[in-house]
Amino acid sequence: MHGIDLRFAAGRWTSIVGPNGAGKSTLLRALAGLLPHEGGVLLHGRDLPTFSLRERARQLGWLGQNESAADDLTVYDVAMLGRLPHRAWLAPPAPADHQAVEEALRATQAWDWRERLLGHLSGGERQRVLLARALAVRAGVLLMDEPLANLDPPHQADWLVLVRELVARGTTVVSVLHELSMALQADDMVVLAGGRVVHHGPCGAAETHAELARVFDHRIRVRSLEGQWITLPHD
Ligand SMILES: Nc1ncnc2c1ncn2[C@@H]1O[C@H](COP(=O)(O)OP(=O)(O)OP(=O)(O)O)[C@@H](O)[C@H]1O
């Protein structure tokens, strides 16, 4: 990837889209500081590498694609991992940690399975627990790669409500999404192709829709349905 110069406005939701292999996951991992790269990433105007790992983990919530997690942990303990950057070394969880975990598990409707082992959950259930782990951090910036993977339509809709609530409270959300109709619900869209940013603009702008159609070889169309932008396949 090269020539990437992006600024993500605080308190907005940006979706990153583009064809397979465009570099979406690579960009997100670079933003999270998980990938060695040239150039720099600034968080609140400060170089990311100057943050300690603990500080960075408090500031940046992360939900990766095919995220690994210990299958023999309970759902509750997995979500509690999100609180590690806030806890003193070997200290037991404080009431605030338990509160954050409960709120995160309830927000993803995973609270009822809190005693179950992660390894015993379905793909979509597991994804909701990993989302809860990311939410439990209560970071100001939340980076998510394919957060809707394995989620059924009602839980996709719940995710949308959740993201809107987070953004309304001032969280900055950046998500890689393959489902373009979901990606168009964001405030802003970054369109990638061939390792380059080909467009960065509001999801409602005609120019964004035109770039989207172009990078997908005009095999999609963007249409408005009941006040929402959606994409339709096009021959
Ligand atoms: N660990 C790696 N080592 C070498 N090349 C990689 C690695 N990860 C990704 N790539 C390459 O970098 C390019 C971008 O990959 P990336 O996973 O960022 O794309 P993407 O836009 O997220 O794709 P998809 O829609 O298929 O998930 C691809 O050509 C891929 O083969």
CSV table of C-alpha atoms and ligand atoms in Angstrom, one decimal:
chain,number,residue,atom,x,y,z
A,1,MET,CA,0.0,0.0,0.0
A,2,HIS,CA,1.3,3.5,-0.7
A,3,GLY,CA,0.3,7.1,-0.7
A,4,ILE,CA,-2.2,6.7,2.1
A,5,ASP,CA,-3.1,10.0,3.7
A,6,LEU,CA,-6.2,9.8,5.8
A,7,ARG,CA,-7.7,11.7,8.7
A,8,PHE,CA,-10.6,10.2,10.7
A,9,ALA,CA,-12.7,12.8,12.3
A,10,ALA,CA,-13.4,12.2,16.0
A,11,GLY,CA,-16.9,11.1,16.9
A,12,ARG,CA,-17.8,9.8,13.4
A,13,TRP,CA,-18.2,6.3,11.9
A,14,THR,CA,-16.1,5.6,8.8
A,15,SER,CA,-16.4,2.4,6.8
A,16,ILE,CA,-13.6,1.1,4.7
A,17,VAL,CA,-14.7,-0.8,1.6
A,18,GLY,CA,-13.2,-2.1,-1.6
A,19,PRO,CA,-12.7,-5.3,-3.7
A,20,ASN,CA,-11.0,-8.4,-2.3
A,21,GLY,CA,-7.3,-7.8,-1.8
A,22,ALA,CA,-7.7,-4.0,-2.0
A,23,GLY,CA,-5.8,-3.6,1.3
A,24,LYS,CA,-8.7,-3.0,3.8
A,25,SER,CA,-7.5,-5.3,6.5
A,26,THR,CA,-3.9,-4.2,6.0
A,27,LEU,CA,-4.9,-0.5,6.4
A,28,LEU,CA,-6.9,-1.3,9.6
A,29,ARG,CA,-4.1,-3.3,11.1
A,30,ALA,CA,-1.7,-0.4,10.3
A,31,LEU,CA,-4.0,2.0,12.0
A,32,ALA,CA,-4.1,-0.2,15.1
A,33,GLY,CA,-0.3,-0.3,15.2
A,34,LEU,CA,-0.3,-4.1,14.5
A,35,LEU,CA,1.7,-3.9,11.3
A,36,PRO,CA,5.2,-2.5,10.7
A,37,HIS,CA,4.9,0.1,8.0
A,38,GLU,CA,6.5,3.3,6.6
A,39,GLY,CA,5.0,6.6,7.5
A,40,GLY,CA,3.1,7.3,10.7
A,41,VAL,CA,-0.2,7.0,12.5
A,42,LEU,CA,-1.2,9.8,14.8
A,43,LEU,CA,-3.8,9.4,17.5
A,44,HIS,CA,-5.0,12.7,19.0
A,45,GLY,CA,-2.2,14.4,17.1
A,46,ARG,CA,0.4,12.2,18.8
A,47,ASP,CA,2.6,9.5,17.1
A,48,LEU,CA,1.1,6.0,17.9
A,49,PRO,CA,4.5,4.4,18.8
A,50,THR,CA,5.0,7.0,21.5
A,51,PHE,CA,2.0,5.5,23.4
A,52,SER,CA,2.9,2.6,25.7
A,53,LEU,CA,1.3,-0.6,24.7
A,54,ARG,CA,-1.1,-0.4,27.7
A,55,GLU,CA,-2.0,3.2,26.9
A,56,ARG,CA,-2.6,2.2,23.3
A,57,ALA,CA,-4.8,-0.7,24.3
A,58,ARG,CA,-6.9,1.7,26.4
A,59,GLN,CA,-7.3,4.1,23.5
A,60,LEU,CA,-7.9,1.7,20.7
A,61,GLY,CA,-10.5,-1.0,20.9
A,62,TRP,CA,-9.9,-3.7,18.4
A,63,LEU,CA,-12.0,-6.5,16.8
A,64,GLY,CA,-10.0,-8.3,14.2
A,65,GLN,CA,-11.1,-10.7,11.5
A,66,ASN,CA,-11.0,-14.4,12.6
A,67,GLU,CA,-9.9,-13.2,16.0
A,68,SER,CA,-8.4,-15.9,18.1
A,69,ALA,CA,-9.3,-16.4,21.7
A,70,ALA,CA,-9.0,-19.1,24.3
A,71,ASP,CA,-11.8,-21.6,23.7
A,72,ASP,CA,-11.6,-22.9,27.2
A,73,LEU,CA,-12.4,-19.5,28.8
A,74,THR,CA,-16.0,-18.6,29.8
A,75,VAL,CA,-17.8,-15.9,27.8
A,76,TYR,CA,-17.5,-13.6,30.9
A,77,ASP,CA,-13.7,-14.1,31.2
A,78,VAL,CA,-13.2,-13.4,27.5
A,79,ALA,CA,-15.1,-10.1,27.8
A,80,MET,CA,-13.0,-9.3,30.9
A,81,LEU,CA,-9.9,-9.5,28.8
A,82,GLY,CA,-11.0,-6.2,27.4
A,83,ARG,CA,-10.4,-4.7,30.8
A,84,LEU,CA,-6.8,-5.8,31.1
A,85,PRO,CA,-5.3,-2.5,29.9
A,86,HIS,CA,-7.2,-0.8,32.8
A,87,ARG,CA,-6.1,-3.1,35.6
A,88,ALA,CA,-3.0,-3.2,37.7
A,89,TRP,CA,-0.8,-6.2,37.2
A,90,LEU,CA,-2.4,-9.3,38.8
A,91,ALA,CA,-5.0,-7.1,40.6
A,92,PRO,CA,-8.5,-8.6,40.7
A,93,PRO,CA,-11.2,-6.9,38.6
A,94,ALA,CA,-12.6,-3.8,40.2
A,95,PRO,CA,-16.4,-3.1,40.4
A,96,ALA,CA,-15.9,-0.8,37.4
A,97,ASP,CA,-14.4,-3.7,35.4
A,98,HIS,CA,-17.4,-5.9,36.2
A,99,GLN,CA,-19.8,-3.1,35.3
A,100,ALA,CA,-18.1,-2.6,31.9
A,101,VAL,CA,-18.1,-6.3,31.1
A,102,GLU,CA,-21.8,-6.7,32.0
A,103,GLU,CA,-22.7,-3.7,30.0
A,104,ALA,CA,-20.7,-4.9,27.0
A,105,LEU,CA,-22.2,-8.5,27.2
A,106,ARG,CA,-25.7,-7.1,27.5
A,107,ALA,CA,-25.1,-4.7,24.6
A,108,THR,CA,-24.3,-7.7,22.3
A,109,GLN,CA,-27.0,-9.9,23.9
A,110,ALA,CA,-24.3,-12.3,25.2
A,111,TRP,CA,-25.0,-11.8,28.9
A,112,ASP,CA,-27.2,-15.0,29.2
A,113,TRP,CA,-24.3,-17.2,28.1
A,114,ARG,CA,-21.7,-15.7,30.4
A,115,GLU,CA,-20.9,-19.0,32.1
A,116,ARG,CA,-20.6,-20.9,28.8
A,117,LEU,CA,-17.2,-21.7,27.2
A,118,LEU,CA,-16.3,-19.7,24.2
A,119,GLY,CA,-15.4,-22.9,22.3
A,120,HIS,CA,-19.0,-24.2,22.7
A,121,LEU,CA,-20.6,-21.2,20.9
A,122,SER,CA,-21.6,-20.9,17.2
A,123,GLY,CA,-19.7,-18.6,14.9
A,124,GLY,CA,-22.2,-15.7,15.3
A,125,GLU,CA,-22.4,-16.1,19.1
A,126,ARG,CA,-18.6,-16.1,19.3
A,127,GLN,CA,-18.4,-13.0,17.2
A,128,ARG,CA,-20.8,-11.2,19.6
A,129,VAL,CA,-18.6,-12.2,22.6
A,130,LEU,CA,-15.5,-10.9,20.8
A,131,LEU,CA,-17.4,-7.7,20.0
A,132,ALA,CA,-18.3,-7.4,23.7
A,133,ARG,CA,-14.6,-7.8,24.6
A,134,ALA,CA,-13.8,-4.9,22.3
A,135,LEU,CA,-16.6,-2.8,23.8
A,136,ALA,CA,-15.5,-3.6,27.4
A,137,VAL,CA,-12.3,-1.6,26.7
A,138,ARG,CA,-14.5,1.5,26.5
A,139,ALA,CA,-11.9,3.0,24.1
A,140,GLY,CA,-12.4,6.3,22.4
A,141,VAL,CA,-11.5,4.7,19.1
A,142,LEU,CA,-13.0,1.4,18.0
A,143,LEU,CA,-11.5,-0.4,15.0
A,144,MET,CA,-13.4,-3.4,13.6
A,145,ASP,CA,-12.6,-5.7,10.7
A,146,GLU,CA,-15.6,-7.5,9.4
A,147,PRO,CA,-17.6,-7.1,12.6
A,148,LEU,CA,-20.7,-8.5,10.9
A,149,ALA,CA,-19.1,-11.9,10.0
A,150,ASN,CA,-21.5,-14.7,10.9
A,151,LEU,CA,-24.1,-12.3,12.4
A,152,ASP,CA,-27.7,-13.0,11.3
A,153,PRO,CA,-29.8,-10.0,10.1
A,154,PRO,CA,-31.4,-9.1,13.5
A,155,HIS,CA,-27.9,-9.0,15.1
A,156,GLN,CA,-26.6,-7.0,12.2
A,157,ALA,CA,-29.3,-4.5,12.9
A,158,ASP,CA,-28.4,-4.5,16.6
A,159,TRP,CA,-24.8,-3.9,15.7
A,160,LEU,CA,-25.9,-0.9,13.7
A,161,VAL,CA,-27.8,0.5,16.6
A,162,LEU,CA,-24.9,-0.1,18.9
A,163,VAL,CA,-22.4,1.7,16.6
A,164,ARG,CA,-24.8,4.7,16.3
A,165,GLU,CA,-25.1,4.9,20.1
A,166,LEU,CA,-21.3,4.7,20.5
A,167,VAL,CA,-20.8,7.4,17.9
A,168,ALA,CA,-23.5,9.6,19.5
A,169,ARG,CA,-21.4,9.3,22.8
A,170,GLY,CA,-18.3,10.5,20.9
A,171,THR,CA,-16.6,7.2,20.0
A,172,THR,CA,-14.7,7.2,16.7
A,173,VAL,CA,-15.5,4.0,14.8
A,174,VAL,CA,-13.6,2.7,11.8
A,175,SER,CA,-14.9,-0.6,10.3
A,176,VAL,CA,-14.0,-2.7,7.3
A,177,LEU,CA,-17.3,-4.0,5.9
A,178,HIS,CA,-18.0,-6.2,2.9
A,179,GLU,CA,-21.7,-5.7,3.1
A,180,LEU,CA,-22.0,-2.4,1.2
A,181,SER,CA,-25.5,-1.6,2.2
A,182,MET,CA,-24.3,-1.7,5.8
A,183,ALA,CA,-21.1,0.2,5.0
A,184,LEU,CA,-23.3,3.0,3.5
A,185,GLN,CA,-25.0,3.5,6.9
A,186,ALA,CA,-21.7,5.0,8.2
A,187,ASP,CA,-21.0,8.8,8.2
A,188,ASP,CA,-18.0,8.5,5.9
A,189,MET,CA,-16.6,6.0,3.5
A,190,VAL,CA,-13.0,5.2,2.5
A,191,VAL,CA,-12.9,3.4,-0.9
A,192,LEU,CA,-9.8,1.4,-1.5
A,193,ALA,CA,-8.6,-0.3,-4.7
A,194,GLY,CA,-5.2,-1.9,-5.5
A,195,GLY,CA,-3.7,-0.7,-2.2
A,196,ARG,CA,-4.7,2.9,-2.7
A,197,VAL,CA,-7.3,5.2,-1.3
A,198,VAL,CA,-9.4,6.1,-4.4
A,199,HIS,CA,-12.0,8.1,-2.4
A,200,HIS,CA,-12.8,9.4,1.1
A,201,GLY,CA,-16.1,11.2,1.5
A,202,PRO,CA,-19.6,11.2,3.1
A,203,CYS,CA,-21.6,8.1,2.6
A,204,GLY,CA,-24.5,10.2,1.3
A,205,ALA,CA,-22.6,11.9,-1.5
A,206,ALA,CA,-23.2,11.1,-5.1
A,207,GLU,CA,-19.4,11.1,-5.7
A,208,THR,CA,-19.0,8.4,-3.1
A,209,HIS,CA,-21.6,6.3,-4.8
A,210,ALA,CA,-20.0,6.8,-8.2
A,211,GLU,CA,-16.6,5.7,-6.9
A,212,LEU,CA,-18.1,2.7,-5.2
A,213,ALA,CA,-19.8,1.6,-8.5
A,214,ARG,CA,-16.5,2.2,-10.3
A,215,VAL,CA,-14.2,0.1,-8.1
A,216,PHE,CA,-16.7,-2.7,-8.3
A,217,ASP,CA,-16.7,-2.5,-12.2
A,218,HIS,CA,-20.2,-1.0,-12.2
A,219,ARG,CA,-21.5,-4.4,-11.1
A,220,ILE,CA,-23.4,-2.6,-8.3
A,221,ARG,CA,-25.8,0.3,-8.2
A,222,VAL,CA,-26.4,2.5,-5.2
A,223,ARG,CA,-30.1,3.3,-4.6
A,224,SER,CA,-32.1,5.0,-1.9
A,225,LEU,CA,-34.7,2.9,-0.1
A,226,GLU,CA,-36.9,4.3,2.7
A,227,GLY,CA,-34.3,6.9,3.4
A,228,GLN,CA,-31.3,4.6,3.4
A,229,TRP,CA,-28.7,4.0,0.8
A,230,ILE,CA,-28.4,0.4,-0.4
A,231,THR,CA,-26.5,-1.4,-3.1
A,232,LEU,CA,-28.1,-3.7,-5.7
A,233,PRO,CA,-26.3,-6.1,-8.0
A,234,HIS,CA,-26.1,-5.0,-11.6
A,235,ASP,CA,-25.5,-7.1,-14.7
B,1,LIG,N1,0.6,-11.3,5.8
B,1,LIG,C1,0.7,-11.0,4.5
B,1,LIG,N2,1.8,-11.2,3.8
B,1,LIG,C2,1.9,-10.9,2.5
B,1,LIG,N3,0.9,-10.4,1.8
B,1,LIG,C3,-0.2,-10.1,2.5
B,1,LIG,C4,-0.4,-10.4,3.9
B,1,LIG,N4,-1.7,-10.1,4.2
B,1,LIG,C5,-2.2,-9.6,3.1
B,1,LIG,N5,-1.4,-9.6,2.1
B,1,LIG,C6,-1.7,-9.1,0.7
B,1,LIG,O1,-2.0,-7.7,0.8
B,1,LIG,C7,-3.0,-7.5,-0.1
B,1,LIG,C8,-4.2,-6.8,0.7
B,1,LIG,O2,-4.7,-7.7,1.6
B,1,LIG,P1,-5.8,-7.3,2.6
B,1,LIG,O3,-6.1,-8.5,3.5
B,1,LIG,O4,-5.5,-6.1,3.3
B,1,LIG,O5,-7.0,-7.1,1.6
B,1,LIG,P2,-8.6,-6.8,1.9
B,1,LIG,O6,-9.0,-5.7,1.1
B,1,LIG,O7,-8.9,-6.8,3.4
B,1,LIG,O8,-9.2,-8.1,1.2
B,1,LIG,P3,-10.5,-9.0,1.5
B,1,LIG,O9,-11.7,-8.3,1.0
B,1,LIG,O10,-10.2,-10.2,0.6
B,1,LIG,O11,-10.6,-9.4,3.0
B,1,LIG,C9,-3.5,-8.8,-0.8
B,1,LIG,O12,-2.9,-8.8,-2.0
B,1,LIG,C10,-2.9,-9.8,0.1
B,1,LIG,O13,-2.5,-11.0,-0.6
